[in-house]
mmCIF file of N, CA and C in Angstrom:
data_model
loop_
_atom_site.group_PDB
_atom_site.id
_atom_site.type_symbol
_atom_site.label_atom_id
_atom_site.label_comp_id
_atom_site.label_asym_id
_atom_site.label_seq_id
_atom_site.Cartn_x
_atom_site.Cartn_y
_atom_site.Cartn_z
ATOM 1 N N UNK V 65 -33.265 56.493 -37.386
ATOM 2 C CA UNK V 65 -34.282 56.510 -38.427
ATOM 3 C C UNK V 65 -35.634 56.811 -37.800
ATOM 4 N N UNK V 66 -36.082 57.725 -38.535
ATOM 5 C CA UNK V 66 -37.720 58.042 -37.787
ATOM 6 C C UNK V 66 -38.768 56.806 -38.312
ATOM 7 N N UNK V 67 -39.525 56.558 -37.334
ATOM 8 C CA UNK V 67 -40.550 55.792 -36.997
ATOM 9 C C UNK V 67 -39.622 53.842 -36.846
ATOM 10 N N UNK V 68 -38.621 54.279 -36.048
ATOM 11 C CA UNK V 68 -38.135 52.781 -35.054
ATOM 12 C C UNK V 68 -38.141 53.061 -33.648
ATOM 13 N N UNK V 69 -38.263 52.498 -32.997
ATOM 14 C CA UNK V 69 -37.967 52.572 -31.482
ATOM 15 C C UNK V 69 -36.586 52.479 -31.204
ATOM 16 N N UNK V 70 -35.570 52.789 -30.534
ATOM 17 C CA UNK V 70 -34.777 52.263 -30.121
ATOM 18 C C UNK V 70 -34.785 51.048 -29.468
ATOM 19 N N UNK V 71 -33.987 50.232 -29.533
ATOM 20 C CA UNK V 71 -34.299 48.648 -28.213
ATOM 21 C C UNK V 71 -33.545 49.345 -27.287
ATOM 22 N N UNK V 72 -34.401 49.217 -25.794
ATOM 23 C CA UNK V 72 -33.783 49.216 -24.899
ATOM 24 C C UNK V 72 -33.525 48.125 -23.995
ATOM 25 N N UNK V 73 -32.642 47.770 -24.202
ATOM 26 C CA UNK V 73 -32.217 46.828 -22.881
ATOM 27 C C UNK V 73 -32.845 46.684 -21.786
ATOM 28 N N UNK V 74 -32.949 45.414 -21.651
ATOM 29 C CA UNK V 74 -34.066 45.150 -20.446
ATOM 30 C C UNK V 74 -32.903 44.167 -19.133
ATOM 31 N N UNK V 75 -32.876 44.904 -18.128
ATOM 32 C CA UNK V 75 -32.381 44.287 -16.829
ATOM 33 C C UNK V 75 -32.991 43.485 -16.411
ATOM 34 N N UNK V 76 -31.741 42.091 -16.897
ATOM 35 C CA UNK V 76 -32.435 40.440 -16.374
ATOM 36 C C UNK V 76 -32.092 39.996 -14.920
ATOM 37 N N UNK V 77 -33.145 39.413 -14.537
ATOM 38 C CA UNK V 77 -32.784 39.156 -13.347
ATOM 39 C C UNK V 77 -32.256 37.723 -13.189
ATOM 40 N N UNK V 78 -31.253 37.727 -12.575
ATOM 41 C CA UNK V 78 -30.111 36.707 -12.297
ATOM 42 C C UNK V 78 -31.076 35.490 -12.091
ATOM 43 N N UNK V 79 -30.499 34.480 -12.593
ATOM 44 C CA UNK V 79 -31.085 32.832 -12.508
ATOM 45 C C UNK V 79 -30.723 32.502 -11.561
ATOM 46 N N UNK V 80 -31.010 31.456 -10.322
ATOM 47 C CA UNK V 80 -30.741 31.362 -8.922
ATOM 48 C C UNK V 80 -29.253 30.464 -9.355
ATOM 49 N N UNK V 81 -29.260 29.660 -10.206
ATOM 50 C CA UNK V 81 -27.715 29.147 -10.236
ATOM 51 C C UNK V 81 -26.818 30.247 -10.745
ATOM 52 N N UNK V 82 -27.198 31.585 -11.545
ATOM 53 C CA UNK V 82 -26.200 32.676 -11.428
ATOM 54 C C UNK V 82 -25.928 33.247 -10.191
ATOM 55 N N UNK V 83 -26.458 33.110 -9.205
ATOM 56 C CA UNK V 83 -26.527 33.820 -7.708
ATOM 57 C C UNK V 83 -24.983 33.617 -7.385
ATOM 58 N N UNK V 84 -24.631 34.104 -6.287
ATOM 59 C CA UNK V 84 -23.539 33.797 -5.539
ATOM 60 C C UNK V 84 -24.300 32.917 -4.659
ATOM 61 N N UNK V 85 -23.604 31.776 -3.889
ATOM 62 C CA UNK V 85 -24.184 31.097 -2.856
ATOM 63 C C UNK V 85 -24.924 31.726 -1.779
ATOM 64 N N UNK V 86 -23.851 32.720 -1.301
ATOM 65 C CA UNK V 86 -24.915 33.091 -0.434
ATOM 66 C C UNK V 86 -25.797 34.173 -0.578
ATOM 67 N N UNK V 87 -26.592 34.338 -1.840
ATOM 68 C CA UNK V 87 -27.704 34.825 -2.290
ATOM 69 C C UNK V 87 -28.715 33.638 -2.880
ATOM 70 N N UNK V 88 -28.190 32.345 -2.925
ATOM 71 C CA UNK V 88 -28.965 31.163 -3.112
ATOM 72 C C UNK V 88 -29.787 30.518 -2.183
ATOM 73 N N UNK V 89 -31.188 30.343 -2.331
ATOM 74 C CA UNK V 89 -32.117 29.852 -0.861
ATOM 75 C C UNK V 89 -31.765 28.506 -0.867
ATOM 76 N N UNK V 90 -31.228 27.553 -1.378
ATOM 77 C CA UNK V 90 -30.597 26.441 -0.668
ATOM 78 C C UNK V 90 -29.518 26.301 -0.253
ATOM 79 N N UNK V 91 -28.642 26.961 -1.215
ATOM 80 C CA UNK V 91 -27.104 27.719 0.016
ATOM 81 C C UNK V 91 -27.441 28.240 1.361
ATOM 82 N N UNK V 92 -28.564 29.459 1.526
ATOM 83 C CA UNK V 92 -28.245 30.068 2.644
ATOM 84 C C UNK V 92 -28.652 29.157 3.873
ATOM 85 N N UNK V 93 -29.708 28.411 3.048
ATOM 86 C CA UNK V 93 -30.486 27.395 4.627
ATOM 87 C C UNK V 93 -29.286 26.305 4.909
ATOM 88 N N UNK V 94 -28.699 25.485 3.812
ATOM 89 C CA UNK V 94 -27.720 24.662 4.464
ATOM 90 C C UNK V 94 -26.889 25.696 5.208
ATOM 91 N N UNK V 95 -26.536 26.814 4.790
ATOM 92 C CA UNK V 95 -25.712 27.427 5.709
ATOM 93 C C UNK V 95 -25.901 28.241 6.779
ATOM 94 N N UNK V 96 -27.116 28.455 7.370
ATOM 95 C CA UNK V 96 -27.329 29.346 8.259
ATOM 96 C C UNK V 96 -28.645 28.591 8.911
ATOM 97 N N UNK V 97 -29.357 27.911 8.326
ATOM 98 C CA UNK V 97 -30.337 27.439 8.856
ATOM 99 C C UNK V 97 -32.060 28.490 8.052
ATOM 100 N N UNK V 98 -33.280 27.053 7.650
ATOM 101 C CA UNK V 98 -34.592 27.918 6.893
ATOM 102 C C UNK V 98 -34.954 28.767 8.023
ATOM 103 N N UNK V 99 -34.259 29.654 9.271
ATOM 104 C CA UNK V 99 -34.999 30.657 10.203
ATOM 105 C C UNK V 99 -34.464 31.943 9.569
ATOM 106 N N UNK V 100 -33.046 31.964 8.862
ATOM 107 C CA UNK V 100 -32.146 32.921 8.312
ATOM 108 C C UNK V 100 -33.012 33.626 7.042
ATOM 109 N N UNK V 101 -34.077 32.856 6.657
ATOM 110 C CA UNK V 101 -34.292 32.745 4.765
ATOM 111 C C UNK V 101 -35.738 33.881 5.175
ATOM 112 N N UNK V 102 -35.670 34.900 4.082
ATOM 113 C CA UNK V 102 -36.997 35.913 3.815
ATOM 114 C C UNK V 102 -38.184 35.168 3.410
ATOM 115 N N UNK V 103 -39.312 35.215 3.336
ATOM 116 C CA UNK V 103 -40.634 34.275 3.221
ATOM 117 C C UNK V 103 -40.455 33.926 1.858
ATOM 118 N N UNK V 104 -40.198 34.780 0.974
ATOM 119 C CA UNK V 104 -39.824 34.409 -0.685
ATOM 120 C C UNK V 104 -39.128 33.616 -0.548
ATOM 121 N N UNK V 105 -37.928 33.620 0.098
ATOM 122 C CA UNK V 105 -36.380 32.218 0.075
ATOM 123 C C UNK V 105 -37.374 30.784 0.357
ATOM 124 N N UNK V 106 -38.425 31.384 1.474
ATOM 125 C CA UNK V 106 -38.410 30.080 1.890
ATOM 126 C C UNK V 106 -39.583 29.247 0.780
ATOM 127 N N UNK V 107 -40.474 29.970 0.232
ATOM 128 C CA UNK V 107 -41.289 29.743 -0.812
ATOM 129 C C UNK V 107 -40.454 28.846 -2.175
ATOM 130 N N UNK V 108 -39.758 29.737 -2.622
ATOM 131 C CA UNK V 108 -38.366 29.278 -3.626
ATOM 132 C C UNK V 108 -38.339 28.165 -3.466
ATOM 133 N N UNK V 109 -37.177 27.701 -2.175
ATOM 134 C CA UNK V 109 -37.078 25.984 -1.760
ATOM 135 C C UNK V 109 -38.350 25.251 -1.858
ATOM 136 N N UNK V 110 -39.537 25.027 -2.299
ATOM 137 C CA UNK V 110 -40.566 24.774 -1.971
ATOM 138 C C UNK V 110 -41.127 24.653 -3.407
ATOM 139 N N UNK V 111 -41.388 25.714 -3.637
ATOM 140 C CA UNK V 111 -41.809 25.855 -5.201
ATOM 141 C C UNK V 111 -40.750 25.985 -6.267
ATOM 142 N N UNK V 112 -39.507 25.134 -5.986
ATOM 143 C CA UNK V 112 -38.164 24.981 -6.938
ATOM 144 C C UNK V 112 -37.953 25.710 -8.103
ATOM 145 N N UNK V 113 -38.974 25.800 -9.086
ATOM 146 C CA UNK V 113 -38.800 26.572 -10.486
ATOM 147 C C UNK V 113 -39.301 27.810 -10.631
ATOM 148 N N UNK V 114 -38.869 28.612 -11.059
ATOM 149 C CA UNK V 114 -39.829 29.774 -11.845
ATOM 150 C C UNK V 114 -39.929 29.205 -13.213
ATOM 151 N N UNK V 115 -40.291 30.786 -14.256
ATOM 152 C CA UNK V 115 -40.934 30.480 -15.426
ATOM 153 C C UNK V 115 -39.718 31.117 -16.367
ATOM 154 N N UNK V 116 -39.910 30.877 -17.781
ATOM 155 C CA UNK V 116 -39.033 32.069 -18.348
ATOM 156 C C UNK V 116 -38.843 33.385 -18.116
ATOM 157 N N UNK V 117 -37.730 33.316 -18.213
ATOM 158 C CA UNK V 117 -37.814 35.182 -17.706
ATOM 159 C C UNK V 117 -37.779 35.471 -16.084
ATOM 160 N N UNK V 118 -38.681 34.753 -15.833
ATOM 161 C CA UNK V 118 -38.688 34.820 -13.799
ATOM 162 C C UNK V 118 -37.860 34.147 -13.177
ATOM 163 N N UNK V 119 -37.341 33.935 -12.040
ATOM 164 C CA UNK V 119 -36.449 32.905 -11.731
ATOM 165 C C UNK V 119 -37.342 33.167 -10.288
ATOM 166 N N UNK V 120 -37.179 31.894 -9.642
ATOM 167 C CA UNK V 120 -38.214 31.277 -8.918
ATOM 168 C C UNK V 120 -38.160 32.081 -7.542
ATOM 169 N N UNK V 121 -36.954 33.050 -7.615
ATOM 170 C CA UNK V 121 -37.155 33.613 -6.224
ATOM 171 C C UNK V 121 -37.714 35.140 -6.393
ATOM 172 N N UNK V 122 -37.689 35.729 -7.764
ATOM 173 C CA UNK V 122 -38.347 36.833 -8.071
ATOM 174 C C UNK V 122 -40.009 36.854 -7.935
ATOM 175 N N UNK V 123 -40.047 35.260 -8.581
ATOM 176 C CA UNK V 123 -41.693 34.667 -8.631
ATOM 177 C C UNK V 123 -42.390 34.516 -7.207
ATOM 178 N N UNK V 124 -41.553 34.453 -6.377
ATOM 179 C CA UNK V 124 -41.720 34.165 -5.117
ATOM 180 C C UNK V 124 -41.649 35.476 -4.279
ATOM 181 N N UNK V 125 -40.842 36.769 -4.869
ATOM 182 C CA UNK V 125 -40.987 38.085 -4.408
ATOM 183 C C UNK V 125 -42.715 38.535 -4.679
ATOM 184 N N UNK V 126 -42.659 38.073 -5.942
ATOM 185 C CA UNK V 126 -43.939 38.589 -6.068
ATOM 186 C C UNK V 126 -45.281 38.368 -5.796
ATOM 187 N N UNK V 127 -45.006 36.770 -5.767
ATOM 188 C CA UNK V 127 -46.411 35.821 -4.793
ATOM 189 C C UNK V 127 -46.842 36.612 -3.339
ATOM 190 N N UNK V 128 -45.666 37.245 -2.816
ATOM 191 C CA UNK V 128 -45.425 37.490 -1.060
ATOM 192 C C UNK V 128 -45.912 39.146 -1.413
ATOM 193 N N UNK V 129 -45.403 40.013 -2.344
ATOM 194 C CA UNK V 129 -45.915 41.418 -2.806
ATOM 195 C C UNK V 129 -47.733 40.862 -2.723
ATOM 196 N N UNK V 130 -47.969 40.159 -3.428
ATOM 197 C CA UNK V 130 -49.388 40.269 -4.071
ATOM 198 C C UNK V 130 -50.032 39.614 -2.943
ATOM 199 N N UNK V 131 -49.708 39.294 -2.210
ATOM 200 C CA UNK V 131 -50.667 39.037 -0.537
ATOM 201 C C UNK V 131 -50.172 40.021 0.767
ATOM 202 N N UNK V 132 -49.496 41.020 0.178
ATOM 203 C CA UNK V 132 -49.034 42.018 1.119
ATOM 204 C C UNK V 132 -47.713 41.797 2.240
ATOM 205 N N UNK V 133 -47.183 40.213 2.011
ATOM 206 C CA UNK V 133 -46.277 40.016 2.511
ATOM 207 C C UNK V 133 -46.879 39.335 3.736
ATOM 208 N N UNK V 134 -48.039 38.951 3.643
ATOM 209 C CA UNK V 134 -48.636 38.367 4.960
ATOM 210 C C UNK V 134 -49.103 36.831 4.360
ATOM 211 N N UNK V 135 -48.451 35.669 5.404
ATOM 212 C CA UNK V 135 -48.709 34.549 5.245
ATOM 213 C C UNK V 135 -49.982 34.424 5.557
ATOM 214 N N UNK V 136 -50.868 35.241 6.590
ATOM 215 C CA UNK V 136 -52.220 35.224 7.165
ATOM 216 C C UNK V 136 -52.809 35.382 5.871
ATOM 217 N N UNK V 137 -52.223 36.608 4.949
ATOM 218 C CA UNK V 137 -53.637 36.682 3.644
ATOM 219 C C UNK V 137 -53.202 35.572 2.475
ATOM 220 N N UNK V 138 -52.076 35.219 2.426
ATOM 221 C CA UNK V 138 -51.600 34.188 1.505
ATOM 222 C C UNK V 138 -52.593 32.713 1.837
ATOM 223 N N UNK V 139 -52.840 32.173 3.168
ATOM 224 C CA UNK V 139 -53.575 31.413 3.732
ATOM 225 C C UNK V 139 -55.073 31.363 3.384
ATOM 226 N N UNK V 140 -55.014 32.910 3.391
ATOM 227 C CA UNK V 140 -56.701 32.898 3.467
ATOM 228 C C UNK V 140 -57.290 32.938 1.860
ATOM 229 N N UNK V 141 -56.467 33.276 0.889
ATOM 230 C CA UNK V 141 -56.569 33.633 -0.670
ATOM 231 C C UNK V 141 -56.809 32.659 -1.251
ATOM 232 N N UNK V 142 -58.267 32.882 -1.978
ATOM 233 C CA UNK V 142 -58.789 31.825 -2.769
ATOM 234 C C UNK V 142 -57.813 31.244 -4.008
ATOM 235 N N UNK V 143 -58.278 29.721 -4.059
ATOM 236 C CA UNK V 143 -57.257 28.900 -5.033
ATOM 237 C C UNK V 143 -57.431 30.348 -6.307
ATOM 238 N N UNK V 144 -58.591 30.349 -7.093
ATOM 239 C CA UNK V 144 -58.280 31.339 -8.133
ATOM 240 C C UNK V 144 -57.852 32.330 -8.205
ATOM 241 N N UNK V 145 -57.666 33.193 -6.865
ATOM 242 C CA UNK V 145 -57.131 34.741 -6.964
ATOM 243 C C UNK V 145 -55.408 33.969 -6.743
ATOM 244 N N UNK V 146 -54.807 32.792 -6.331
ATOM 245 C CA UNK V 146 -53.547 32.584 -6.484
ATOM 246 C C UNK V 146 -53.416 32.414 -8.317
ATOM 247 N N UNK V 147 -53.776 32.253 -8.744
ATOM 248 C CA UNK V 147 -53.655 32.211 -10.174
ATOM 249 C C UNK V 147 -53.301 33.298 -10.860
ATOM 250 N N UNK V 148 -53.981 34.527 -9.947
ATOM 251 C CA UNK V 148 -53.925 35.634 -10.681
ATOM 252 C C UNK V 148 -52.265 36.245 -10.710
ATOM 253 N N UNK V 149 -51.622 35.629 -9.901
ATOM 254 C CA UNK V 149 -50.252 35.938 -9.838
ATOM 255 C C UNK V 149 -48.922 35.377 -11.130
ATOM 256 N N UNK V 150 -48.634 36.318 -11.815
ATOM 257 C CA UNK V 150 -47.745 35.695 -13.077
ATOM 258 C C UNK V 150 -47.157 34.789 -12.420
ATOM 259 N N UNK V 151 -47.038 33.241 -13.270
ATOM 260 C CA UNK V 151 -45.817 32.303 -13.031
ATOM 261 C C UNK V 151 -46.849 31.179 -11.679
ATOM 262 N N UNK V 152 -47.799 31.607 -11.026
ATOM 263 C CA UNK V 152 -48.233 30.522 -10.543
ATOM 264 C C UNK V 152 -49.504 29.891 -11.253
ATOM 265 N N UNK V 153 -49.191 28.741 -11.241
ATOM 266 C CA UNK V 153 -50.312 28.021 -12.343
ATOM 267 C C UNK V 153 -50.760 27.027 -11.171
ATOM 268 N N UNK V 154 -51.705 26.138 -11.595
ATOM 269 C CA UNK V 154 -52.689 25.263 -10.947
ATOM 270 C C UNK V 154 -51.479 24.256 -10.123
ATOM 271 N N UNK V 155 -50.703 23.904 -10.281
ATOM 272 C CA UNK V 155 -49.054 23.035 -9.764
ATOM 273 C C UNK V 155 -48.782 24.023 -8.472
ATOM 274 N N UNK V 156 -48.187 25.006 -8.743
ATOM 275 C CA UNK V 156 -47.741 26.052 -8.082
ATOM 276 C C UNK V 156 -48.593 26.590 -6.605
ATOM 277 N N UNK V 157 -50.051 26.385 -7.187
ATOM 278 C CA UNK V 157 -50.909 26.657 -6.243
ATOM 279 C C UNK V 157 -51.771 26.362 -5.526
ATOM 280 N N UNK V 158 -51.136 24.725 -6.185
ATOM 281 C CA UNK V 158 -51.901 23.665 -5.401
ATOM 282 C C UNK V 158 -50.964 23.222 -3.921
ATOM 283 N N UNK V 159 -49.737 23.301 -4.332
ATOM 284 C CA UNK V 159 -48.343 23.326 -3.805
ATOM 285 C C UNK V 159 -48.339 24.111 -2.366
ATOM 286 N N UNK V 160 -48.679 25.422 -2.826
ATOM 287 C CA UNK V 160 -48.799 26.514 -1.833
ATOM 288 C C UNK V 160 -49.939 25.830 -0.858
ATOM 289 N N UNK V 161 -51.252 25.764 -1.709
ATOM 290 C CA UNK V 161 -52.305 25.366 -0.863
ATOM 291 C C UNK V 161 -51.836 23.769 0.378
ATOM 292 N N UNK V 162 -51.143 23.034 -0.346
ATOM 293 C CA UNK V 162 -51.154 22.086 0.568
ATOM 294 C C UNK V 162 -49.972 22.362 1.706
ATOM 295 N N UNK V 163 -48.886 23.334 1.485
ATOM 296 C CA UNK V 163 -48.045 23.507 2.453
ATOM 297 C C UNK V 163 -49.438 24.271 3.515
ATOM 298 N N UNK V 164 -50.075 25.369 3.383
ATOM 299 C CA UNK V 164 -50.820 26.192 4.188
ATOM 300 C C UNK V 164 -51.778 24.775 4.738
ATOM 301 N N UNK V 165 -52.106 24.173 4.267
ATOM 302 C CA UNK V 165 -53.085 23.118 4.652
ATOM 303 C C UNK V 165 -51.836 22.407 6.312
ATOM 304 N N UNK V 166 -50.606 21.718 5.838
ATOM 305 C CA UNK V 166 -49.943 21.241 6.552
ATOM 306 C C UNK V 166 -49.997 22.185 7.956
ATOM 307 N N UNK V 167 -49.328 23.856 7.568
ATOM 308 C CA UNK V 167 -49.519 24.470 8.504
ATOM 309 C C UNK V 167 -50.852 24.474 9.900
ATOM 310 N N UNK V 168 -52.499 24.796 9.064
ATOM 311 C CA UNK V 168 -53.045 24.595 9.439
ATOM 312 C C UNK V 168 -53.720 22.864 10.363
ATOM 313 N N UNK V 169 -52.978 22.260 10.076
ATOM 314 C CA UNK V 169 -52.997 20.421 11.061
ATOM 315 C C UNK V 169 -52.074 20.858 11.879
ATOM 316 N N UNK V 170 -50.927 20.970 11.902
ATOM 317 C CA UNK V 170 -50.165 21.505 12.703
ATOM 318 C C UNK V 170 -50.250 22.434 13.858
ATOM 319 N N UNK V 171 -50.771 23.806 13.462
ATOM 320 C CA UNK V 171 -51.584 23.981 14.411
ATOM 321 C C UNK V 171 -52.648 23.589 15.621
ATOM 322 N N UNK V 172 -53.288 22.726 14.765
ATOM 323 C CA UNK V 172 -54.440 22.439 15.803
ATOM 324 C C UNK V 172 -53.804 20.932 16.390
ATOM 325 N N UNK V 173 -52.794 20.357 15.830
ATOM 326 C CA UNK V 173 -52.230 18.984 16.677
ATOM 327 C C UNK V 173 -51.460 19.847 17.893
ATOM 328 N N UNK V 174 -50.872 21.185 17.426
ATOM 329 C CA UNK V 174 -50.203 22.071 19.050
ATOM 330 C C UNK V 174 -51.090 22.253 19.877
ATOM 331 N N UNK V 175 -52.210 22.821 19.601
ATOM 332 C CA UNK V 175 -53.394 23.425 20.808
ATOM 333 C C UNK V 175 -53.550 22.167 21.281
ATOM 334 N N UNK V 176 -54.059 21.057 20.500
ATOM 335 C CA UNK V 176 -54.317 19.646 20.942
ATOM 336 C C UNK V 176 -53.404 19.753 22.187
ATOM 337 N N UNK V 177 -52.180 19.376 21.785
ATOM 338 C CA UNK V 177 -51.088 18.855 23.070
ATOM 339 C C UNK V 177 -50.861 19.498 23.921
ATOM 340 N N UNK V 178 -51.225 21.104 24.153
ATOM 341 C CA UNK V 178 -51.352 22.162 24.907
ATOM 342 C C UNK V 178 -52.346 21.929 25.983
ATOM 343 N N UNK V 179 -53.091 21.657 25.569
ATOM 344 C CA UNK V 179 -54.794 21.470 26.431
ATOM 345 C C UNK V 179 -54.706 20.317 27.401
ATOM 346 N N UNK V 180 -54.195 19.264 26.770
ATOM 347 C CA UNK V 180 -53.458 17.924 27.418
ATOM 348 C C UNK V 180 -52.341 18.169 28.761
ATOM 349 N N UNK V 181 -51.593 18.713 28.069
ATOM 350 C CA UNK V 181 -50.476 19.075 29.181
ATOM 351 C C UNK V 181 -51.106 20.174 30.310
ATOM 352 N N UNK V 182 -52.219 20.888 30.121
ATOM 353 C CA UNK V 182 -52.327 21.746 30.607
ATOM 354 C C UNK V 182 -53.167 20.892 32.466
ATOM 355 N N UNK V 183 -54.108 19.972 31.133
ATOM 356 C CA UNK V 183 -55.128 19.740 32.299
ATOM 357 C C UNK V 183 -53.540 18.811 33.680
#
């Protein structure tokens, strides 16, 4: 009929409990160990949910796209430009912020014990 669109089918992306296990980021780490898991896998385990429609490791493809795939610019990215990413909300990116926070103590407790051992 003129003036309908056709519906086209839209390719859903698999829910992490549709996954096969070992396409699941808590399958693969119990099974291989979190060194095996892509920065998204390891985000996923971490930030547990996505949103409708997203499933938490797509959400997590795209958090890692939208900082170029670099934990250095993910680190350095202001709380509001993390917002700007579909599916992370103020939870999500407070989340992120305090894992990067952990990272950063961590760091400087290594140099600490470095400097120590050194003298």
């Amino acid at each position: 009929m003129k003036g309908y669109k056709e519906f086209e089918k839209e390719e859903r992306t698999l829910t992490v409990k549709e996954m096969s296990p070992d396409e699941q980021p808590r399958e693969r780490a119990l099974k291989y160990g979190c060194g095996a898991l892509t920065l998204a896998e390891l985000w996923a385990l971490i930030l547990r949910t996505g949103i409708t429609g997203t499933p938490i490791t797509q959400l997590c493809r795209d958090l890692m796209n939208f900082c170029g795939g670099s934990l250095y610019q993910l680190e350095r990215m202001e709380f509001e430009r993390l917002l700007e990413v579909d599916g992370i909300g103020v939870t999500k990116a407070l989340q992120i912020g305090a894992v990067m926070e952990l990272v950063r103590r961590y760091n400087k407790e290594q140099v600490g014990k470095r400097i120590i051992a050194v003298r």
